[in-house]
Short mmCIF file of N, CA and C in Angstrom, two decimals:
data_model
loop_
_atom_site.label_atom_id
_atom_site.label_comp_id
_atom_site.label_asym_id
_atom_site.label_seq_id
_atom_site.Cartn_x
_atom_site.Cartn_y
_atom_site.Cartn_z
N GLY E 9 -45.51 117.71 19.23
CA GLY E 9 -44.32 118.41 19.23
C GLY E 9 -43.47 118.22 20.47
N CYS E 10 -42.28 118.66 20.27
CA CYS E 10 -41.24 118.60 21.30
C CYS E 10 -41.01 120.00 21.86
N TRP E 11 -41.03 120.14 23.16
CA TRP E 11 -40.82 121.45 23.80
C TRP E 11 -39.37 121.53 24.23
N LYS E 12 -38.71 122.62 23.93
CA LYS E 12 -37.32 122.81 24.32
C LYS E 12 -37.23 124.02 25.25
N PHE E 13 -36.52 123.83 26.36
CA PHE E 13 -36.31 124.90 27.33
C PHE E 13 -34.84 124.94 27.70
N LYS E 14 -34.34 126.14 27.92
CA LYS E 14 -32.96 126.28 28.44
C LYS E 14 -33.04 126.28 29.97
N LEU E 15 -32.24 125.45 30.58
CA LEU E 15 -32.20 125.39 32.04
C LEU E 15 -30.77 125.66 32.50
N ASN E 16 -30.63 126.51 33.51
CA ASN E 16 -29.34 126.78 34.15
C ASN E 16 -29.44 126.34 35.61
N PHE E 17 -28.51 125.52 36.04
CA PHE E 17 -28.48 125.05 37.42
C PHE E 17 -27.30 125.68 38.13
N VAL E 18 -27.52 126.14 39.35
CA VAL E 18 -26.47 126.69 40.18
C VAL E 18 -26.38 125.83 41.43
N ALA E 19 -25.24 125.22 41.63
CA ALA E 19 -25.04 124.37 42.81
C ALA E 19 -24.21 125.14 43.84
N THR E 20 -24.71 125.26 45.03
CA THR E 20 -23.99 125.94 46.11
C THR E 20 -23.72 124.95 47.24
N ASP E 21 -22.86 125.37 48.15
CA ASP E 21 -22.59 124.54 49.33
C ASP E 21 -23.84 124.46 50.19
N PRO E 22 -24.07 123.33 50.83
CA PRO E 22 -25.26 123.22 51.69
C PRO E 22 -25.11 124.07 52.95
N ASP E 23 -26.23 124.42 53.55
CA ASP E 23 -26.21 125.13 54.82
C ASP E 23 -25.62 124.21 55.88
N PHE E 24 -25.06 124.83 56.93
CA PHE E 24 -24.48 124.05 58.01
C PHE E 24 -25.60 123.45 58.86
N ASP E 25 -25.41 122.19 59.24
CA ASP E 25 -26.37 121.55 60.13
C ASP E 25 -26.26 122.07 61.55
N ASP E 26 -25.04 122.47 61.93
CA ASP E 26 -24.83 122.99 63.29
C ASP E 26 -23.49 123.71 63.33
N THR E 27 -23.31 124.55 64.34
CA THR E 27 -22.04 125.24 64.58
C THR E 27 -21.51 124.79 65.93
N ILE E 28 -20.25 124.41 65.96
CA ILE E 28 -19.61 123.94 67.20
C ILE E 28 -18.48 124.89 67.54
N GLN E 29 -18.53 125.46 68.75
CA GLN E 29 -17.53 126.42 69.22
C GLN E 29 -16.62 125.72 70.22
N ILE E 30 -15.29 125.82 70.02
CA ILE E 30 -14.31 125.21 70.91
C ILE E 30 -13.32 126.27 71.34
N GLU E 31 -13.05 126.38 72.64
CA GLU E 31 -11.99 127.25 73.15
C GLU E 31 -10.92 126.37 73.75
N GLY E 32 -9.67 126.57 73.31
CA GLY E 32 -8.60 125.71 73.78
C GLY E 32 -7.39 126.50 74.24
N LYS E 33 -6.64 125.93 75.17
CA LYS E 33 -5.41 126.56 75.64
C LYS E 33 -4.33 126.38 74.60
N LEU E 34 -3.40 127.30 74.59
CA LEU E 34 -2.32 127.30 73.62
C LEU E 34 -1.46 126.03 73.78
N GLY E 35 -1.33 125.26 72.71
CA GLY E 35 -0.50 124.06 72.70
C GLY E 35 -1.12 122.84 73.38
N VAL E 36 -2.35 122.95 73.85
CA VAL E 36 -3.02 121.84 74.54
C VAL E 36 -4.23 121.42 73.72
N LYS E 37 -4.39 120.12 73.52
CA LYS E 37 -5.53 119.62 72.73
C LYS E 37 -6.80 119.64 73.56
N THR E 38 -7.84 120.29 73.02
CA THR E 38 -9.16 120.34 73.64
C THR E 38 -10.11 119.57 72.74
N SER E 39 -10.97 118.74 73.33
CA SER E 39 -11.87 117.89 72.54
C SER E 39 -13.32 118.14 72.89
N VAL E 40 -14.16 118.00 71.87
CA VAL E 40 -15.62 118.08 72.03
C VAL E 40 -16.19 116.84 71.35
N ALA E 41 -17.15 116.19 72.00
CA ALA E 41 -17.74 114.96 71.45
C ALA E 41 -19.23 115.14 71.24
N PHE E 42 -19.75 114.48 70.22
CA PHE E 42 -21.19 114.45 69.98
C PHE E 42 -21.54 113.13 69.30
N GLY E 43 -22.82 112.77 69.37
CA GLY E 43 -23.28 111.51 68.77
C GLY E 43 -24.16 111.76 67.57
N LEU E 44 -24.17 110.80 66.63
CA LEU E 44 -24.95 110.94 65.41
C LEU E 44 -25.50 109.58 65.00
N ASN E 45 -26.77 109.57 64.58
CA ASN E 45 -27.42 108.35 64.07
C ASN E 45 -27.78 108.54 62.60
N ASN E 46 -27.90 107.41 61.89
CA ASN E 46 -28.36 107.42 60.51
C ASN E 46 -29.88 107.49 60.52
N MET E 47 -30.44 108.62 60.12
CA MET E 47 -31.88 108.83 60.21
C MET E 47 -32.63 108.30 59.00
N LEU E 48 -31.99 108.12 57.86
CA LEU E 48 -32.68 107.73 56.63
C LEU E 48 -32.78 106.22 56.41
N ASP E 49 -31.91 105.49 57.06
CA ASP E 49 -31.85 104.05 56.78
C ASP E 49 -31.90 103.29 58.11
N ALA E 50 -32.63 102.20 58.13
CA ALA E 50 -32.74 101.39 59.35
C ALA E 50 -31.58 100.42 59.47
N ARG E 51 -30.61 100.54 58.59
CA ARG E 51 -29.43 99.66 58.64
C ARG E 51 -28.21 100.45 59.08
N ARG E 52 -27.19 99.71 59.48
CA ARG E 52 -25.89 100.32 59.76
C ARG E 52 -25.28 100.73 58.41
N THR E 53 -24.69 101.93 58.38
CA THR E 53 -24.17 102.47 57.13
C THR E 53 -22.73 102.92 57.32
N LYS E 54 -21.88 102.65 56.34
CA LYS E 54 -20.50 103.12 56.38
C LYS E 54 -20.46 104.63 56.19
N PHE E 55 -19.52 105.27 56.89
CA PHE E 55 -19.38 106.73 56.77
C PHE E 55 -17.90 107.09 56.64
N SER E 56 -17.67 108.31 56.21
CA SER E 56 -16.33 108.91 56.26
C SER E 56 -16.50 110.32 56.83
N ALA E 57 -15.59 110.71 57.70
CA ALA E 57 -15.62 112.03 58.33
C ALA E 57 -14.30 112.73 58.03
N PHE E 58 -14.37 113.98 57.60
CA PHE E 58 -13.16 114.72 57.22
C PHE E 58 -13.43 116.21 57.26
N PHE E 59 -12.34 116.97 57.33
CA PHE E 59 -12.41 118.43 57.23
C PHE E 59 -12.11 118.82 55.79
N THR E 60 -12.73 119.88 55.32
CA THR E 60 -12.49 120.35 53.96
C THR E 60 -11.07 120.90 53.83
N TYR E 61 -10.62 121.07 52.60
CA TYR E 61 -9.24 121.49 52.33
C TYR E 61 -8.92 122.88 52.89
N ASN E 62 -9.91 123.74 53.02
CA ASN E 62 -9.65 125.10 53.50
C ASN E 62 -9.83 125.24 55.02
N SER E 63 -9.98 124.13 55.73
CA SER E 63 -10.11 124.17 57.19
C SER E 63 -8.75 124.31 57.84
N ALA E 64 -8.74 124.87 59.04
CA ALA E 64 -7.49 125.07 59.77
C ALA E 64 -6.88 123.72 60.17
N GLU E 65 -5.56 123.66 60.16
CA GLU E 65 -4.84 122.43 60.53
C GLU E 65 -4.96 122.09 62.01
N GLU E 66 -5.41 123.04 62.79
CA GLU E 66 -5.53 122.84 64.24
C GLU E 66 -6.68 121.90 64.62
N PHE E 67 -7.53 121.54 63.67
CA PHE E 67 -8.68 120.66 63.94
C PHE E 67 -8.38 119.23 63.53
N SER E 68 -9.00 118.30 64.25
CA SER E 68 -8.93 116.88 63.91
C SER E 68 -10.26 116.23 64.25
N VAL E 69 -10.54 115.09 63.63
CA VAL E 69 -11.78 114.36 63.92
C VAL E 69 -11.45 112.88 64.04
N LYS E 70 -12.13 112.22 64.99
CA LYS E 70 -12.01 110.77 65.16
C LYS E 70 -13.40 110.22 65.41
N PRO E 71 -13.78 109.15 64.85
CA PRO E 71 -13.09 108.34 63.85
C PRO E 71 -13.26 108.95 62.45
N LYS E 72 -12.33 108.65 61.57
CA LYS E 72 -12.40 109.15 60.20
C LYS E 72 -13.32 108.28 59.34
N THR E 73 -13.38 107.01 59.64
CA THR E 73 -14.28 106.08 58.94
C THR E 73 -14.88 105.13 59.96
N GLY E 74 -15.99 104.52 59.59
CA GLY E 74 -16.62 103.57 60.50
C GLY E 74 -18.03 103.27 60.07
N VAL E 75 -18.83 102.83 61.04
CA VAL E 75 -20.22 102.46 60.78
C VAL E 75 -21.13 103.39 61.58
N LEU E 76 -22.07 104.00 60.89
CA LEU E 76 -23.05 104.90 61.53
C LEU E 76 -24.26 104.06 61.94
N MET E 77 -24.59 104.10 63.21
CA MET E 77 -25.69 103.30 63.75
C MET E 77 -27.04 103.87 63.33
N PRO E 78 -28.06 103.00 63.14
CA PRO E 78 -29.39 103.48 62.76
C PRO E 78 -30.11 104.14 63.93
N GLU E 79 -31.18 104.86 63.61
CA GLU E 79 -32.01 105.52 64.63
C GLU E 79 -32.55 104.46 65.59
N GLY E 80 -32.52 104.78 66.89
CA GLY E 80 -33.01 103.84 67.90
C GLY E 80 -31.89 103.10 68.61
N GLU E 81 -30.69 103.05 68.03
CA GLU E 81 -29.54 102.43 68.69
C GLU E 81 -28.65 103.54 69.23
N ASP E 82 -27.64 103.12 70.01
CA ASP E 82 -26.70 104.11 70.54
C ASP E 82 -26.03 104.86 69.39
N PRO E 83 -25.94 106.19 69.48
CA PRO E 83 -25.35 106.96 68.39
C PRO E 83 -23.84 106.71 68.26
N THR E 84 -23.35 106.92 67.06
CA THR E 84 -21.91 106.85 66.82
C THR E 84 -21.28 108.11 67.37
N LYS E 85 -20.23 107.96 68.16
CA LYS E 85 -19.59 109.09 68.83
C LYS E 85 -18.48 109.66 67.95
N PHE E 86 -18.50 110.99 67.73
CA PHE E 86 -17.47 111.71 67.01
C PHE E 86 -16.77 112.65 67.98
N VAL E 87 -15.44 112.70 67.90
CA VAL E 87 -14.64 113.57 68.77
C VAL E 87 -13.87 114.55 67.88
N ILE E 88 -14.10 115.84 68.12
CA ILE E 88 -13.39 116.89 67.39
C ILE E 88 -12.31 117.44 68.31
N GLY E 89 -11.07 117.44 67.81
CA GLY E 89 -9.94 117.97 68.57
C GLY E 89 -9.52 119.33 68.05
N PHE E 90 -9.07 120.19 68.97
CA PHE E 90 -8.60 121.54 68.61
C PHE E 90 -7.34 121.83 69.41
N THR E 91 -6.24 122.14 68.71
CA THR E 91 -4.96 122.46 69.35
C THR E 91 -4.43 123.78 68.77
N PRO E 92 -4.75 124.93 69.41
CA PRO E 92 -4.25 126.21 68.89
C PRO E 92 -2.75 126.34 69.10
N ARG E 93 -2.08 126.99 68.15
CA ARG E 93 -0.62 127.15 68.22
C ARG E 93 -0.19 128.59 68.35
N GLU E 94 -1.14 129.55 68.27
CA GLU E 94 -0.79 130.96 68.39
C GLU E 94 -1.95 131.75 68.98
N TYR E 95 -1.61 132.87 69.65
CA TYR E 95 -2.61 133.75 70.25
C TYR E 95 -3.22 134.68 69.21
N GLY E 96 -4.37 135.22 69.51
CA GLY E 96 -4.96 136.28 68.73
C GLY E 96 -5.58 135.89 67.41
N LYS E 97 -5.68 134.64 67.11
CA LYS E 97 -6.21 134.21 65.82
C LYS E 97 -7.38 133.27 66.06
N SER E 98 -8.48 133.51 65.34
CA SER E 98 -9.62 132.60 65.39
C SER E 98 -9.48 131.60 64.25
N PHE E 99 -9.90 130.38 64.49
CA PHE E 99 -9.77 129.31 63.51
C PHE E 99 -11.16 128.84 63.10
N ALA E 100 -11.29 128.39 61.86
CA ALA E 100 -12.57 127.88 61.38
C ALA E 100 -12.32 126.68 60.48
N GLY E 101 -13.27 125.79 60.48
CA GLY E 101 -13.18 124.61 59.63
C GLY E 101 -14.56 124.06 59.33
N THR E 102 -14.65 123.28 58.28
CA THR E 102 -15.90 122.65 57.90
C THR E 102 -15.72 121.14 58.01
N LEU E 103 -16.50 120.54 58.90
CA LEU E 103 -16.48 119.09 59.09
C LEU E 103 -17.61 118.48 58.28
N ILE E 104 -17.28 117.46 57.49
CA ILE E 104 -18.28 116.77 56.69
C ILE E 104 -18.30 115.30 57.11
N ILE E 105 -19.49 114.80 57.41
CA ILE E 105 -19.69 113.38 57.69
C ILE E 105 -20.60 112.87 56.58
N ARG E 106 -20.11 111.93 55.80
CA ARG E 106 -20.80 111.51 54.58
C ARG E 106 -21.06 110.00 54.58
N THR E 107 -22.28 109.64 54.20
CA THR E 107 -22.65 108.24 53.93
C THR E 107 -23.06 108.15 52.46
N ASP E 108 -23.53 106.97 52.02
CA ASP E 108 -23.96 106.83 50.63
C ASP E 108 -25.21 107.67 50.32
N LEU E 109 -26.09 107.86 51.33
CA LEU E 109 -27.35 108.55 51.09
C LEU E 109 -27.46 109.93 51.74
N MET E 110 -26.58 110.25 52.66
CA MET E 110 -26.75 111.47 53.45
C MET E 110 -25.40 112.14 53.71
N GLN E 111 -25.46 113.45 53.97
CA GLN E 111 -24.25 114.21 54.32
C GLN E 111 -24.62 115.23 55.39
N TRP E 112 -23.79 115.32 56.45
CA TRP E 112 -23.94 116.32 57.50
C TRP E 112 -22.75 117.26 57.42
N THR E 113 -23.01 118.55 57.55
CA THR E 113 -21.97 119.57 57.45
C THR E 113 -22.00 120.41 58.72
N TYR E 114 -20.84 120.55 59.37
CA TYR E 114 -20.74 121.31 60.61
C TYR E 114 -19.69 122.41 60.46
N LEU E 115 -20.02 123.60 60.95
CA LEU E 115 -19.05 124.69 61.03
C LEU E 115 -18.38 124.61 62.39
N ILE E 116 -17.06 124.45 62.38
CA ILE E 116 -16.30 124.34 63.63
C ILE E 116 -15.52 125.64 63.81
N LYS E 117 -15.72 126.30 64.95
CA LYS E 117 -15.00 127.55 65.26
C LYS E 117 -14.12 127.30 66.47
N GLY E 118 -12.86 127.64 66.34
CA GLY E 118 -11.92 127.47 67.44
C GLY E 118 -11.29 128.80 67.83
N THR E 119 -11.23 129.06 69.12
CA THR E 119 -10.61 130.29 69.61
C THR E 119 -9.64 129.95 70.73
N PRO E 120 -8.45 130.54 70.70
CA PRO E 120 -7.55 130.39 71.85
C PRO E 120 -8.06 131.28 72.98
N PRO E 121 -7.61 131.07 74.20
CA PRO E 121 -8.09 131.91 75.30
C PRO E 121 -7.62 133.34 75.12
N ARG E 122 -8.35 134.27 75.71
CA ARG E 122 -7.95 135.68 75.65
C ARG E 122 -6.65 135.87 76.41
N TYR E 123 -5.78 136.71 75.86
CA TYR E 123 -4.50 136.99 76.50
C TYR E 123 -4.74 137.94 77.67
N VAL E 124 -4.25 137.57 78.83
CA VAL E 124 -4.35 138.41 80.01
C VAL E 124 -2.94 138.88 80.36
N ARG E 125 -2.75 140.19 80.33
CA ARG E 125 -1.44 140.76 80.61
C ARG E 125 -1.06 140.49 82.06
N PRO E 126 0.17 140.03 82.30
CA PRO E 126 0.57 139.74 83.68
C PRO E 126 0.72 141.04 84.48
N VAL E 127 0.47 140.93 85.78
CA VAL E 127 0.61 142.07 86.68
C VAL E 127 1.98 141.98 87.33
N ALA E 128 2.77 143.03 87.17
CA ALA E 128 4.13 143.04 87.72
C ALA E 128 4.11 143.48 89.19
N SER E 129 5.08 143.01 89.93
CA SER E 129 5.24 143.44 91.32
C SER E 129 6.70 143.80 91.55
N SER E 130 6.94 144.65 92.54
CA SER E 130 8.30 145.11 92.78
C SER E 130 8.53 145.34 94.27
N THR E 131 9.79 145.28 94.65
CA THR E 131 10.16 145.59 96.04
C THR E 131 10.78 146.97 96.12
N ILE E 132 10.85 147.68 95.01
CA ILE E 132 11.46 149.01 94.97
C ILE E 132 10.48 150.04 95.50
N ARG E 133 10.98 150.93 96.37
CA ARG E 133 10.16 152.03 96.88
C ARG E 133 10.60 153.31 96.19
N GLY E 134 9.73 154.27 96.11
CA GLY E 134 10.07 155.53 95.45
C GLY E 134 8.86 156.03 94.71
N PHE E 135 8.97 156.09 93.38
CA PHE E 135 7.83 156.52 92.57
C PHE E 135 6.71 155.50 92.61
N PHE E 136 6.98 154.32 93.07
CA PHE E 136 5.99 153.27 93.03
C PHE E 136 5.30 153.14 94.37
N ASP E 137 4.02 152.88 94.32
CA ASP E 137 3.21 152.83 95.52
C ASP E 137 3.01 151.38 95.94
N GLY E 138 4.09 150.70 96.28
CA GLY E 138 4.00 149.31 96.71
C GLY E 138 4.01 149.26 98.22
N ALA E 139 3.42 148.26 98.76
CA ALA E 139 3.37 148.12 100.22
C ALA E 139 4.52 147.25 100.68
N GLY E 140 5.74 147.55 100.24
CA GLY E 140 6.89 146.75 100.63
C GLY E 140 7.11 145.62 99.65
N VAL E 141 7.61 144.52 100.15
CA VAL E 141 7.94 143.37 99.32
C VAL E 141 6.66 142.79 98.70
N GLY E 142 6.69 142.61 97.39
CA GLY E 142 5.55 142.01 96.71
C GLY E 142 4.41 142.96 96.41
N GLY E 143 4.57 144.26 96.67
CA GLY E 143 3.52 145.22 96.37
C GLY E 143 3.38 145.43 94.87
N THR E 144 2.22 145.82 94.44
CA THR E 144 2.03 146.04 93.01
C THR E 144 2.53 147.42 92.62
N ILE E 145 3.02 147.53 91.41
CA ILE E 145 3.57 148.79 90.94
C ILE E 145 2.44 149.69 90.47
N GLN E 146 2.36 150.87 91.07
CA GLN E 146 1.40 151.87 90.63
C GLN E 146 2.08 153.23 90.73
N ARG E 147 2.00 154.00 89.69
CA ARG E 147 2.63 155.31 89.68
C ARG E 147 1.81 156.27 90.55
N LYS E 148 2.49 157.05 91.38
CA LYS E 148 1.80 158.04 92.18
C LYS E 148 1.23 159.10 91.26
N THR E 149 -0.03 159.40 91.46
CA THR E 149 -0.68 160.35 90.56
C THR E 149 -0.71 161.76 91.13
N SER E 150 -0.53 161.92 92.44
CA SER E 150 -0.61 163.25 93.03
C SER E 150 0.77 163.72 93.47
N ILE E 151 1.59 164.14 92.52
CA ILE E 151 2.89 164.71 92.84
C ILE E 151 2.72 166.22 92.86
N THR E 152 2.99 166.86 94.03
CA THR E 152 2.83 168.30 94.18
C THR E 152 4.14 168.96 93.77
N ARG E 153 4.04 169.82 92.78
CA ARG E 153 5.24 170.49 92.27
C ARG E 153 4.84 171.90 91.86
N THR E 154 5.60 172.90 92.34
CA THR E 154 5.35 174.28 91.92
C THR E 154 6.05 174.52 90.60
N LYS E 155 5.37 175.25 89.71
CA LYS E 155 5.96 175.52 88.42
C LYS E 155 7.06 176.56 88.57
N ARG E 156 8.12 176.36 87.85
CA ARG E 156 9.30 177.22 87.92
C ARG E 156 9.22 178.25 86.80
N ASN E 157 9.36 179.53 87.16
CA ASN E 157 9.36 180.60 86.19
C ASN E 157 10.81 180.99 85.93
N VAL E 158 11.37 180.47 84.87
CA VAL E 158 12.79 180.65 84.57
C VAL E 158 13.08 182.10 84.16
N VAL E 159 12.15 182.75 83.47
CA VAL E 159 12.36 184.14 83.03
C VAL E 159 12.48 185.05 84.24
N ARG E 160 11.59 184.88 85.21
CA ARG E 160 11.64 185.71 86.43
C ARG E 160 12.95 185.47 87.19
N GLU E 161 13.38 184.22 87.27
CA GLU E 161 14.64 183.91 87.96
C GLU E 161 15.82 184.59 87.26
N ASN E 162 15.83 184.63 85.94
CA ASN E 162 16.92 185.27 85.20
C ASN E 162 16.92 186.78 85.40
N ILE E 163 15.73 187.40 85.43
CA ILE E 163 15.66 188.85 85.67
C ILE E 163 16.19 189.19 87.05
N ARG E 164 15.82 188.42 88.04
CA ARG E 164 16.32 188.66 89.41
C ARG E 164 17.84 188.46 89.48
N ALA E 165 18.31 187.46 88.76
CA ALA E 165 19.75 187.22 88.78
C ALA E 165 20.52 188.38 88.15
N VAL E 166 19.95 188.94 87.07
CA VAL E 166 20.62 190.07 86.40
C VAL E 166 20.56 191.31 87.29
N LYS E 167 19.40 191.58 87.90
CA LYS E 167 19.27 192.75 88.76
C LYS E 167 20.15 192.65 89.99
N GLY E 168 20.42 191.47 90.45
CA GLY E 168 21.26 191.28 91.62
C GLY E 168 22.75 191.30 91.28
N SER E 169 23.06 191.37 90.02
CA SER E 169 24.46 191.38 89.60
C SER E 169 25.11 192.73 89.91
N PRO E 170 26.36 192.75 90.30
CA PRO E 170 27.04 194.04 90.59
C PRO E 170 27.26 194.85 89.30
N HIS E 171 27.08 194.27 88.17
CA HIS E 171 27.31 194.96 86.91
C HIS E 171 26.05 195.60 86.34
N TYR E 172 24.89 195.40 86.96
CA TYR E 172 23.64 195.96 86.48
C TYR E 172 23.54 197.38 86.96
N GLN E 173 23.20 198.33 86.01
CA GLN E 173 23.16 199.74 86.38
C GLN E 173 21.81 200.38 86.11
N GLY E 174 20.77 199.66 86.17
CA GLY E 174 19.44 200.25 86.01
C GLY E 174 18.72 199.67 84.81
N ARG E 175 17.42 200.03 84.71
CA ARG E 175 16.58 199.44 83.69
C ARG E 175 16.97 199.87 82.28
N ASN E 176 17.26 201.12 82.09
CA ASN E 176 17.57 201.64 80.77
C ASN E 176 19.07 201.58 80.46
N ALA E 177 19.87 201.30 81.42
CA ALA E 177 21.32 201.26 81.20
C ALA E 177 21.72 199.91 80.62
N ARG E 178 22.84 199.89 79.96
CA ARG E 178 23.35 198.65 79.40
C ARG E 178 24.01 197.84 80.49
N LEU E 179 24.00 196.59 80.33
CA LEU E 179 24.68 195.70 81.27
C LEU E 179 26.15 195.78 80.97
N ARG E 180 26.93 196.16 81.99
CA ARG E 180 28.36 196.31 81.79
C ARG E 180 29.10 195.19 82.51
N HIS E 181 29.97 194.60 81.80
CA HIS E 181 30.78 193.54 82.35
C HIS E 181 32.23 193.95 82.19
N PRO E 182 33.05 193.72 83.20
CA PRO E 182 34.44 194.21 83.14
C PRO E 182 35.23 193.59 81.96
N ASN E 183 34.91 192.43 81.56
CA ASN E 183 35.67 191.79 80.47
C ASN E 183 35.29 192.33 79.10
N PHE E 184 34.11 193.00 78.97
CA PHE E 184 33.63 193.43 77.66
C PHE E 184 33.60 194.95 77.50
N GLU E 185 34.24 195.69 78.35
CA GLU E 185 34.22 197.16 78.25
C GLU E 185 35.25 197.66 77.28
#
């Protein structure tokens, strides 16, 4: 007899062979290089290197095609470039290096430098605690001020008025009599 079985195959993306972290200055190309040999074949093998479609445009790879050297010879050098164009955003990409028999997959992470707020300086004296020209601006924290009681001041002003005639008496003003 013949045996029949139902088989379901699920193909997923391969695990990353390595993760490469690159930090680059805004608008400046930063490069990282590494070497790779063909481990499965004792011959030189043609390769292609590329980033997947969903990788950030800020990444580049050189060379895109060439010959991968066999194990025991000098490795083929790959250069990954990263040129960030904006602050505050992390970039990611998947680099694939493929031959006829083998494929290497790398996760590339790119980060721009952390933004450091500039420190202002001033020559103005007053509320600012600068030591003259070029001093740093710092607000004085210990300002001594007595609280003003406006209600008490108004009561004293009324009692001192020539028109005030005592606590229970009405305030008389010559214009309103």
